[in-house]
Amino acid sequence: MPHLKNPMLVQFWLWGQDALTGSLLAYGFQKNPSPTGRGSSLYLKGQVGLHSTAAWLLRSDGVLLYHRPSESFGWLENADGLPELSARRKPCDLDAGTEYFRPFVSAYEAWIAGRYGLDYRRQQLTNLPKLARSSLDIWEHWVQPILRESKVFPAQRSPF
């Protein structure tokens, strides 16, 4: 069941835009062909994997998988078969899942802001698809605290 407010909707759209411009590669992601031979490429950097249908975070206690079509998180024992949705995943609620991803996303967004300036994201965010637009406020709230701490934008008001 889709969530009405989900910051990952916005982040996935932004990652898609960044894949098109080469920003994911500039950040250090490695681009690999889809293991199924169809669909979008895989982007891998350290403990994080991205695909048009999923994002995952390798952790010492397992793999946290975000499945974009169902807008849901789940835990896997290992990364075998990713990015395909695994029937063996154990549920993880949206709030907990987004909190696990927050440090990575915030560091990435701080890098984007530092490299391209705040107007880069502002401009992109004006073109959000309707579904993602409904989650823009929760996305801003999600990334803003760590961006502020990193001094990318110290003001109280969101730059987005």
PDB file of C-alpha atoms in Angstrom:
ATOM      1  CA  MET A   1       0.000   0.000   0.000  1.00  0.00           C
ATOM      2  CA  PRO A   2       1.621   3.321  -1.074  1.00  0.00           C
ATOM      3  CA  HIS A   3       2.355   5.956   1.538  1.00  0.00           C
ATOM      4  CA  LEU A   4       0.975   9.447   1.110  1.00  0.00           C
ATOM      5  CA  LYS A   5       4.120  11.106   2.467  1.00  0.00           C
ATOM      6  CA  ASN A   6       7.338   9.304   1.586  1.00  0.00           C
ATOM      7  CA  PRO A   7      10.657  11.162   1.172  1.00  0.00           C
ATOM      8  CA  MET A   8      12.042   8.304  -0.909  1.00  0.00           C
ATOM      9  CA  LEU A   9       9.631   9.260  -3.727  1.00  0.00           C
ATOM     10  CA  VAL A  10      11.432  12.582  -4.103  1.00  0.00           C
ATOM     11  CA  GLN A  11      14.887  11.112  -3.566  1.00  0.00           C
ATOM     12  CA  PHE A  12      14.416   8.423  -6.199  1.00  0.00           C
ATOM     13  CA  TRP A  13      13.338  10.995  -8.752  1.00  0.00           C
ATOM     14  CA  LEU A  14      16.383  13.113  -7.894  1.00  0.00           C
ATOM     15  CA  TRP A  15      18.706  10.111  -8.177  1.00  0.00           C
ATOM     16  CA  GLY A  16      17.200   9.429 -11.594  1.00  0.00           C
ATOM     17  CA  GLN A  17      17.951  12.984 -12.683  1.00  0.00           C
ATOM     18  CA  ASP A  18      21.463  12.684 -11.268  1.00  0.00           C
ATOM     19  CA  ALA A  19      22.029   9.419 -13.146  1.00  0.00           C
ATOM     20  CA  LEU A  20      21.152  11.233 -16.386  1.00  0.00           C
ATOM     21  CA  THR A  21      23.606  14.075 -15.692  1.00  0.00           C
ATOM     22  CA  GLY A  22      26.460  11.860 -14.479  1.00  0.00           C
ATOM     23  CA  SER A  23      26.283  13.154 -10.908  1.00  0.00           C
ATOM     24  CA  LEU A  24      26.007   9.657  -9.417  1.00  0.00           C
ATOM     25  CA  LEU A  25      29.254   8.723 -11.163  1.00  0.00           C
ATOM     26  CA  ALA A  26      30.900  11.972 -10.065  1.00  0.00           C
ATOM     27  CA  TYR A  27      29.963  11.120  -6.469  1.00  0.00           C
ATOM     28  CA  GLY A  28      31.769   7.809  -6.814  1.00  0.00           C
ATOM     29  CA  PHE A  29      29.062   5.340  -7.750  1.00  0.00           C
ATOM     30  CA  GLN A  30      30.088   2.586 -10.141  1.00  0.00           C
ATOM     31  CA  LYS A  31      27.639   1.944 -12.959  1.00  0.00           C
ATOM     32  CA  ASN A  32      26.919  -1.707 -13.778  1.00  0.00           C
ATOM     33  CA  PRO A  33      24.481  -3.277 -16.217  1.00  0.00           C
ATOM     34  CA  SER A  34      21.282  -4.662 -14.770  1.00  0.00           C
ATOM     35  CA  PRO A  35      21.875  -8.268 -13.699  1.00  0.00           C
ATOM     36  CA  THR A  36      18.665  -9.302 -15.440  1.00  0.00           C
ATOM     37  CA  GLY A  37      19.800  -7.794 -18.736  1.00  0.00           C
ATOM     38  CA  ARG A  38      16.752  -5.511 -18.804  1.00  0.00           C
ATOM     39  CA  GLY A  39      15.845  -2.256 -17.150  1.00  0.00           C
ATOM     40  CA  SER A  40      18.058   0.394 -15.685  1.00  0.00           C
ATOM     41  CA  SER A  41      21.662   0.084 -14.618  1.00  0.00           C
ATOM     42  CA  LEU A  42      22.838  -0.618 -11.092  1.00  0.00           C
ATOM     43  CA  TYR A  43      24.803   2.044  -9.271  1.00  0.00           C
ATOM     44  CA  LEU A  44      26.987   0.819  -6.422  1.00  0.00           C
ATOM     45  CA  LYS A  45      29.018   2.793  -3.908  1.00  0.00           C
ATOM     46  CA  GLY A  46      30.316   1.214  -0.734  1.00  0.00           C
ATOM     47  CA  GLN A  47      27.383  -0.168   1.199  1.00  0.00           C
ATOM     48  CA  VAL A  48      24.706   1.452  -1.006  1.00  0.00           C
ATOM     49  CA  GLY A  49      23.087   0.151  -4.166  1.00  0.00           C
ATOM     50  CA  LEU A  50      20.648   1.984  -6.428  1.00  0.00           C
ATOM     51  CA  HIS A  51      18.407   0.776  -9.221  1.00  0.00           C
ATOM     52  CA  SER A  52      15.266   2.289 -10.691  1.00  0.00           C
ATOM     53  CA  THR A  53      13.186  -0.169  -8.640  1.00  0.00           C
ATOM     54  CA  ALA A  54      15.186  -0.421  -5.422  1.00  0.00           C
ATOM     55  CA  ALA A  55      17.780   0.998  -3.091  1.00  0.00           C
ATOM     56  CA  TRP A  56      19.637  -1.043  -0.544  1.00  0.00           C
ATOM     57  CA  LEU A  57      21.996  -0.521   2.308  1.00  0.00           C
ATOM     58  CA  LEU A  58      24.382  -3.274   3.387  1.00  0.00           C
ATOM     59  CA  ARG A  59      24.670  -3.355   7.157  1.00  0.00           C
ATOM     60  CA  SER A  60      26.283  -5.665   9.683  1.00  0.00           C
ATOM     61  CA  ASP A  61      22.820  -6.924  10.680  1.00  0.00           C
ATOM     62  CA  GLY A  62      21.609  -7.576   7.134  1.00  0.00           C
ATOM     63  CA  VAL A  63      20.521  -5.706   4.037  1.00  0.00           C
ATOM     64  CA  LEU A  64      17.896  -2.986   4.213  1.00  0.00           C
ATOM     65  CA  LEU A  65      15.987  -2.922   0.941  1.00  0.00           C
ATOM     66  CA  TYR A  66      13.662  -0.178  -0.235  1.00  0.00           C
ATOM     67  CA  HIS A  67      11.337  -1.472  -2.960  1.00  0.00           C
ATOM     68  CA  ARG A  68      10.184   1.522  -4.957  1.00  0.00           C
ATOM     69  CA  PRO A  69       7.057   0.069  -6.650  1.00  0.00           C
ATOM     70  CA  SER A  70       5.527  -0.957  -3.322  1.00  0.00           C
ATOM     71  CA  GLU A  71       7.078   1.964  -1.394  1.00  0.00           C
ATOM     72  CA  SER A  72       8.171  -0.421   1.315  1.00  0.00           C
ATOM     73  CA  PHE A  73      11.270  -1.383   3.258  1.00  0.00           C
ATOM     74  CA  GLY A  74      12.351  -4.852   4.227  1.00  0.00           C
ATOM     75  CA  TRP A  75      15.319  -6.714   5.702  1.00  0.00           C
ATOM     76  CA  LEU A  76      17.230  -9.433   3.868  1.00  0.00           C
ATOM     77  CA  GLU A  77      19.954 -11.706   5.184  1.00  0.00           C
ATOM     78  CA  ASN A  78      22.192 -10.998   2.174  1.00  0.00           C
ATOM     79  CA  ALA A  79      22.289  -9.096  -1.103  1.00  0.00           C
ATOM     80  CA  ASP A  80      21.905 -12.120  -3.387  1.00  0.00           C
ATOM     81  CA  GLY A  81      19.506 -11.372  -6.203  1.00  0.00           C
ATOM     82  CA  LEU A  82      19.236  -7.631  -5.650  1.00  0.00           C
ATOM     83  CA  PRO A  83      17.635  -5.437  -6.939  1.00  0.00           C
ATOM     84  CA  GLU A  84      14.828  -7.930  -7.512  1.00  0.00           C
ATOM     85  CA  LEU A  85      12.269  -8.004  -4.717  1.00  0.00           C
ATOM     86  CA  SER A  86      12.875 -10.961  -2.507  1.00  0.00           C
ATOM     87  CA  ALA A  87       9.998 -12.937  -1.033  1.00  0.00           C
ATOM     88  CA  ARG A  88      12.193 -13.703   1.958  1.00  0.00           C
ATOM     89  CA  ARG A  89      12.396 -10.130   3.208  1.00  0.00           C
ATOM     90  CA  LYS A  90      11.194  -9.224   6.685  1.00  0.00           C
ATOM     91  CA  PRO A  91       9.175  -6.003   6.942  1.00  0.00           C
ATOM     92  CA  CYS A  92      10.660  -2.732   8.176  1.00  0.00           C
ATOM     93  CA  ASP A  93       8.375   0.269   8.654  1.00  0.00           C
ATOM     94  CA  LEU A  94       8.784   3.415   6.559  1.00  0.00           C
ATOM     95  CA  ASP A  95       9.946   5.661   9.416  1.00  0.00           C
ATOM     96  CA  ALA A  96      12.677   3.256  10.529  1.00  0.00           C
ATOM     97  CA  GLY A  97      13.785   2.567   6.962  1.00  0.00           C
ATOM     98  CA  THR A  98      14.095   6.231   6.059  1.00  0.00           C
ATOM     99  CA  GLU A  99      16.068   6.886   9.244  1.00  0.00           C
ATOM    100  CA  TYR A 100      18.587   4.218   8.262  1.00  0.00           C
ATOM    101  CA  PHE A 101      18.983   5.871   4.841  1.00  0.00           C
ATOM    102  CA  ARG A 102      19.025   9.464   6.150  1.00  0.00           C
ATOM    103  CA  PRO A 103      22.794   9.769   6.805  1.00  0.00           C
ATOM    104  CA  PHE A 104      23.670   8.587   3.311  1.00  0.00           C
ATOM    105  CA  VAL A 105      21.019  10.721   1.603  1.00  0.00           C
ATOM    106  CA  SER A 106      21.931  13.811   3.611  1.00  0.00           C
ATOM    107  CA  ALA A 107      25.652  13.405   2.857  1.00  0.00           C
ATOM    108  CA  TYR A 108      24.830  12.955  -0.805  1.00  0.00           C
ATOM    109  CA  GLU A 109      22.549  16.005  -0.880  1.00  0.00           C
ATOM    110  CA  ALA A 110      25.202  18.067   0.937  1.00  0.00           C
ATOM    111  CA  TRP A 111      27.669  17.048  -1.763  1.00  0.00           C
ATOM    112  CA  ILE A 112      25.175  17.982  -4.514  1.00  0.00           C
ATOM    113  CA  ALA A 113      24.582  21.394  -2.903  1.00  0.00           C
ATOM    114  CA  GLY A 114      28.304  21.983  -2.490  1.00  0.00           C
ATOM    115  CA  ARG A 115      29.139  20.953  -6.037  1.00  0.00           C
ATOM    116  CA  TYR A 116      26.289  22.565  -7.951  1.00  0.00           C
ATOM    117  CA  GLY A 117      24.833  25.121  -5.566  1.00  0.00           C
ATOM    118  CA  LEU A 118      21.372  25.228  -4.045  1.00  0.00           C
ATOM    119  CA  ASP A 119      19.707  26.519  -7.223  1.00  0.00           C
ATOM    120  CA  TYR A 120      20.487  23.198  -8.929  1.00  0.00           C
ATOM    121  CA  ARG A 121      18.124  21.262  -6.658  1.00  0.00           C
ATOM    122  CA  ARG A 122      15.625  24.120  -6.432  1.00  0.00           C
ATOM    123  CA  GLN A 123      15.273  24.036 -10.197  1.00  0.00           C
ATOM    124  CA  GLN A 124      14.950  20.256 -10.295  1.00  0.00           C
ATOM    125  CA  LEU A 125      12.360  20.259  -7.531  1.00  0.00           C
ATOM    126  CA  THR A 126      10.114  22.565  -9.565  1.00  0.00           C
ATOM    127  CA  ASN A 127       9.799  19.719 -12.090  1.00  0.00           C
ATOM    128  CA  LEU A 128       8.850  16.941  -9.681  1.00  0.00           C
ATOM    129  CA  PRO A 129       6.189  14.541 -10.937  1.00  0.00           C
ATOM    130  CA  LYS A 130       2.833  14.905  -9.212  1.00  0.00           C
ATOM    131  CA  LEU A 131       3.209  11.809  -7.010  1.00  0.00           C
ATOM    132  CA  ALA A 132       6.607  12.919  -5.710  1.00  0.00           C
ATOM    133  CA  ARG A 133       5.456  16.537  -5.292  1.00  0.00           C
ATOM    134  CA  SER A 134       3.077  15.432  -2.544  1.00  0.00           C
ATOM    135  CA  SER A 135       6.114  14.291  -0.506  1.00  0.00           C
ATOM    136  CA  LEU A 136       8.333  17.332  -1.066  1.00  0.00           C
ATOM    137  CA  ASP A 137       7.707  18.802   2.385  1.00  0.00           C
ATOM    138  CA  ILE A 138       8.587  15.538   4.142  1.00  0.00           C
ATOM    139  CA  TRP A 139      11.720  15.180   1.964  1.00  0.00           C
ATOM    140  CA  GLU A 140      12.848  18.710   2.913  1.00  0.00           C
ATOM    141  CA  HIS A 141      12.283  17.940   6.589  1.00  0.00           C
ATOM    142  CA  TRP A 142      14.159  14.647   6.167  1.00  0.00           C
ATOM    143  CA  VAL A 143      17.356  16.058   4.640  1.00  0.00           C
ATOM    144  CA  GLN A 144      17.430  19.560   6.129  1.00  0.00           C
ATOM    145  CA  PRO A 145      18.746  18.853   9.662  1.00  0.00           C
ATOM    146  CA  ILE A 146      21.936  17.156   8.527  1.00  0.00           C
ATOM    147  CA  LEU A 147      22.462  19.655   5.709  1.00  0.00           C
ATOM    148  CA  ARG A 148      22.173  22.476   8.232  1.00  0.00           C
ATOM    149  CA  GLU A 149      24.676  20.785  10.568  1.00  0.00           C
ATOM    150  CA  SER A 150      27.109  20.374   7.679  1.00  0.00           C
ATOM    151  CA  LYS A 151      26.883  24.156   7.136  1.00  0.00           C
ATOM    152  CA  VAL A 152      25.684  23.779   3.547  1.00  0.00           C
ATOM    153  CA  PHE A 153      22.867  26.117   4.535  1.00  0.00           C
ATOM    154  CA  PRO A 154      22.811  27.410   8.091  1.00  0.00           C
ATOM    155  CA  ALA A 155      19.578  29.416   7.825  1.00  0.00           C
ATOM    156  CA  GLN A 156      16.407  28.168   9.494  1.00  0.00           C
ATOM    157  CA  ARG A 157      14.411  28.307   6.282  1.00  0.00           C
ATOM    158  CA  SER A 158      14.720  25.480   3.795  1.00  0.00           C
ATOM    159  CA  PRO A 159      16.586  26.423   0.626  1.00  0.00           C
ATOM    160  CA  PHE A 160      14.273  24.172  -1.344  1.00  0.00           C
TER     161      PHE A 160
END
